[in-house]
């Protein structure tokens, strides 16, 4: 060993030592996912926070081609953009449709300018950590820092000497909804309402208000409101010299309402001055927004608030401790875990108030009422991760789904802030409920849940969750006549939901239902076409859709058989019946070969959910398990990076991240509603999951391995020293085993 | 006498007897002024009410050419229009700019339809009385009745059996402002805010909110909100199938904000059903709107409310009792008096709250805070009428002006709902104040008032009331360089204001000011051109504007010398110095001849204020007084009718009507700020003015005459039997004389 090598080794050891003391929060890099359409943002947020403070750099022609209105851009922040027009206070993370991104605050200096394309600026010195974001606004030399509690965004603006402005822009937003009301309460407070809604351009009639109160640490020297009115084109326009022009209303203290309005605070600083700004939010009322602000931030300083938020994050992230392995993997792992703890997020106010589904009457909840249920995504792995590591949260999520059922008559599909957006397909809530129950998390009204599941499974008329149910029940599948997109894939989704009902029926002793729904759950088999050895749409008369190209549907191309995918990306999405599929395909060998084809033909789409479990399916073919281990490892390396483009695509409210978290722990919940994990190579030497003893008997589960760069393949697996057969482990085995040990080789 | 004649005589006597028992309210025809741009409306209103319930028939292409957006239409209702789209709850009466006309309620039947051009309908059976309006909506067979308290509009909808709707449309309005917020509180209540402002297309930055609460006697079977969003034109429009389309949001109970929104209540009636609706209004807050509603209407029924409002009107109208004369004249008289009791109207809430000028912070008042001060109009006669008959109201109006001064630093010019619209020219508030004080109404802070008057008279910089003051002080007049319109007429207005200051200074013992302002008050003389024997604009260098056509400016044509008029219509508008003008013109004969020219050349404009006193100016020429008597009588006959077109033009918040009231009583306040009346033929045999003994020594003033169709000219005038010399009488003489008796002949 040369001296050079010795120094490098010493540096490595030193670094390792230094890293070993790092807390989980310190591994999180919130910039991951802020490019490549990951649609996460680097703004500070509390664990499952209602509020985040995201830098907003997607407006204005200077941000083309990633300008929000120039395409279906669904994030307030894109890493490659450079023109910042504020900080938005309610934001979605990892979704595929533009929504929220409103209550935009912007500090500026000099004269008052309220047009965002004029006051926008480039920025420097960008820093993002858990619960913290900072940058410097180039045009103004203002340093911005931001943090957040659950329902309050807190910012610190460090102004230079001279004239300064803080703008609250209620016209601009990521959402395509308009409408706001604002009132300056005093030189230190502004309150208002902003309309949002029409998620994914659906249900504009269910647009809804978000309420806010803004408080400033320094009273403004001047304040006011602005309004940009509609431009008139009729005869009256000739008399309106001000037609369409923005108006400034200085000193105004009454409500101003309209589609494009805002409020400002102006200061004249004799020396560089810090202003702290708190933005309390509520979906119920302005009073509640104010109460949220006061209860959560009280008189605490920015630094105290940040410290508390960070500490709480660390508590959650530390439920899984990882040791050994690559530093980069720890960053990827904890950032992924962080992303799974953003949505579902908190809907209720500090006092328990929350809006009823659709009509938005005020209701009260004891437990947290969660929102942002992107269930077509999250039923596959995110809720399984919650059940394992955060069962209290998972229980509250199930209870939230039952509240939604109580309020609206139906379980959620894609619920967002007490509106059912009915985005995507299938009937996924019951899958999550069954999965949760079968994992022993049972502190909810399971009979009610079961009734809700049966309702959407059996009610043909007026069923918002299962369109095409009549065909499905009569023929076993949806046809090219039933729907103009996704007849096969929707059949598969219904099969999985029916499987979930069957499993829950079994657990509840409902034998008849078990039989009925078990039978229904494999009706996809009618759509298996031996000619292609893949699924294929059928017409209303039972004939195959002809001509047929199983590749049509890739890259989200709209097609008759599959939603957001093609036959390759969907045919194996029957993990509740993989053995049945193997038989249909002609045995394990043919199955493994067809599965390999998906990858070899470039049909595998890591960026979307239908084929998300595919890499694990080789575990169903004895002797082919290394393919899973290799494939998962390759995908983790290829698509997950410590970089803005470090997610495969939309994070899908944490689903992509949950895939990484499980995959890096060496276990994956292969079949939703089946309390079973399949196994791959873990990425760390020691993974300690601190189990919640309210739900589990053991305090810890330790997954250990001799992972190195060379040792990537599983030689054997043992539980507390006893050999474990095969590449599957039940939930019960896992949470009770204490030690799951991997012996790896190369 | 033939039998025929006898019967006719008997009928006449019978009729007279029947009419004699009629109360003053019964003579009011609120349709007068609803055509010929009178811009009054037939909707019920309380004395000086904040709220009225006006049928709204100026929207929709079916109302062309009198559709509100097709021209500068300033009224919610035009008699010749036929297409009704609702009932607006805040309205201006007799103004010349479109404003208010919002909070539109509309009952319909059948399916819910929220586009006004679709749900609008013709109507029949129109009835309007004091405090009451009714019609039947043809398309729906709904009978509508409406009444009002000071701050609450009350409607009664008599629905046929079947589906029924009540729409509260917050998008539609006469105003060109937009922006509203609405919330369904319960199946019997809706609350919200509507933005209004930009009166006369001025000061859009001072647009302001009007708050309302609507309560229904019947809980709705269904309710909801609608919103018509902005139409997008960008790339995002392609994904928005609903782009620009109106949305219905059933059952929604949270705020909806936006530029074009509304709320509805739906009913399913098994039998014909009456729904009573109350709309409480406030310019301060929703809570105050609700309190206004509850305090003013309590549990009272529609009929009780109407009876109370009518009784209160009768009390006010009965302050002047007229006997004898033509029935038509009584209708004209009491309707005119009614129109003078609408504006200035009440701004403060039941609890005394009202919004501060401009910034709209909440202030409290003991007395009524009046608003709608169209002072360029009303300084000429309306306030003089109030001082004589309703001195308590006049005192509160002066106090309101002083509140405006306290709040904004300046007296009002054209104040509207706590905004200074700065419409029109001149500095008229001080004229009203001086006139009031000199008539013995002195329960206000006259020193403050005087300071306020001096401020606008002397402060050159930043003076919103007297632009061009520098030239005025240095040269004695504004020049064609000072202003691009009205250099002469504005000089005249400032002269009158300065005359008022001089008169008040004299009364207050401020001799130096009296001299200074007396001198200033006749500076118009510099603009008298012997060549034309009329006033003429001067250029900055003191030369006459050349070439010069004194007729330019008629019909509101914009011109350098005169606002809304020409040299003919303005040259005599120096009634504080008529004797001076007579000298300038070369004596009484030349004066009378030139005055007669105005009429003979068709230059007299009865529809606007500058020449409103002209018919009375013949009284300044001894022996020519009959011309006044004849002229006034002719004008009353020609322009004032018991018909929708029965006003000369815009009522100008009662100024045109006040002219008729005075003229029909035989007295006219010829020179504002001079407590003097000039005299003409009264139209009734007996006119009893019940004086307010808080302000006047006598309880009554009786004006009697032997008026008949034949006897139209004054032979002599006596006071308590003693001959009265000349055709002028001071205020003091008048209010103390008890009996003013006219002997008329033909």
Coordinates of N, CA, C and O in Angstrom, one line a residue, chain A residues 108-112 140-142 158-166 218 221-222 265-275:
Chain A
X108 N -39.2 41.9 -2.4 CA -38.5 42.7 -3.4 C -38.0 44.0 -2.8 O -38.3 44.3 -1.6
X109 N -37.2 44.7 -3.5 CA -36.7 46.0 -3.0 C -37.1 47.1 -4.0 O -37.5 46.8 -5.1
X110 N -36.9 48.3 -3.7 CA -37.2 49.4 -4.6 C -38.6 49.8 -4.7 O -39.4 49.5 -3.8
X111 N -39.0 50.3 -5.8 CA -40.4 50.7 -6.1 C -41.3 49.5 -6.1 O -40.9 48.4 -6.4
X112 N -42.6 49.7 -5.8 CA -43.6 48.7 -5.8 C -43.8 48.2 -7.2 O -44.2 49.0 -8.1
X140 N -32.3 41.7 -6.0 CA -32.7 42.5 -4.8 C -31.6 42.3 -3.7 O -31.7 43.0 -2.7
X141 N -30.8 41.4 -3.8 CA -29.8 41.1 -2.8 C -30.5 40.8 -1.5 O -30.1 41.3 -0.4
X142 N -31.6 40.1 -1.6 CA -32.4 39.7 -0.4 C -32.1 38.2 -0.1 O -32.1 37.4 -1.0
X158 N -34.1 38.7 4.7 CA -33.0 39.6 5.1 C -32.8 40.7 4.1 O -32.2 40.4 3.0
X159 N -33.4 41.8 4.3 CA -33.4 42.9 3.4 C -32.2 43.8 3.5 O -31.7 44.1 4.6
X160 N -31.7 44.3 2.4 CA -30.7 45.4 2.5 C -31.4 46.7 2.9 O -32.6 46.8 2.9
X161 N -30.6 47.7 3.2 CA -31.1 49.0 3.5 C -31.9 49.6 2.3 O -31.5 49.3 1.2
X162 N -32.9 50.3 2.6 CA -33.6 51.0 1.5 C -35.1 50.5 1.5 O -35.6 50.0 2.5
X163 N -35.8 50.8 0.4 CA -37.2 50.5 0.2 C -37.3 49.0 0.0 O -36.5 48.4 -0.7
X164 N -38.3 48.4 0.7 CA -38.5 46.9 0.6 C -40.0 46.7 0.5 O -40.8 47.4 1.0
X165 N -40.3 45.6 -0.2 CA -41.7 45.2 -0.3 C -41.9 43.7 -0.1 O -41.0 42.9 -0.4
X166 N -43.0 43.3 0.5 CA -43.3 41.9 0.6 C -44.7 41.8 -0.2 O -45.7 42.4 0.3
X218 N -42.5 42.7 11.5 CA -42.3 44.2 11.5 C -43.5 44.8 10.9 O -44.0 44.4 9.8
X221 N -44.5 50.1 6.8 CA -44.6 51.5 6.8 C -45.8 51.9 5.9 O -46.5 52.9 6.1
X222 N -46.1 51.1 4.9 CA -47.2 51.3 4.0 C -47.7 49.9 3.7 O -47.0 49.0 3.6
X265 N -46.9 44.7 1.6 CA -46.4 45.4 2.7 C -45.2 46.2 2.2 O -44.4 45.6 1.6
X266 N -45.1 47.5 2.6 CA -43.9 48.2 2.2 C -43.1 48.7 3.3 O -43.7 49.1 4.4
X267 N -41.8 48.7 3.2 CA -40.9 49.1 4.3 C -39.9 50.1 3.8 O -39.5 50.0 2.6
X268 N -39.4 51.0 4.7 CA -38.3 51.9 4.4 C -37.3 51.6 5.4 O -37.4 52.1 6.5
X269 N -36.3 50.8 5.1 CA -35.3 50.4 6.1 C -34.1 51.3 6.0 O -33.5 51.5 5.0
X270 N -33.7 51.8 7.2 CA -32.5 52.6 7.3 C -31.2 51.8 7.4 O -30.1 52.3 7.2
X271 N -31.4 50.5 7.7 CA -30.3 49.6 7.7 C -30.8 48.2 7.3 O -32.0 48.0 7.3
X272 N -29.9 47.3 7.0 CA -30.3 46.0 6.7 C -31.2 45.4 7.8 O -30.9 45.5 8.9
X273 N -32.3 44.8 7.4 CA -33.3 44.4 8.4 C -33.9 43.1 8.0 O -34.1 42.7 6.9
X274 N -34.2 42.3 9.1 CA -34.8 41.0 9.0 C -36.3 41.1 9.2 O -36.7 41.7 10.3
X275 N -37.1 40.6 8.3 CA -38.5 40.5 8.6 C -38.9 39.0 8.6 O -38.6 38.3 7.6

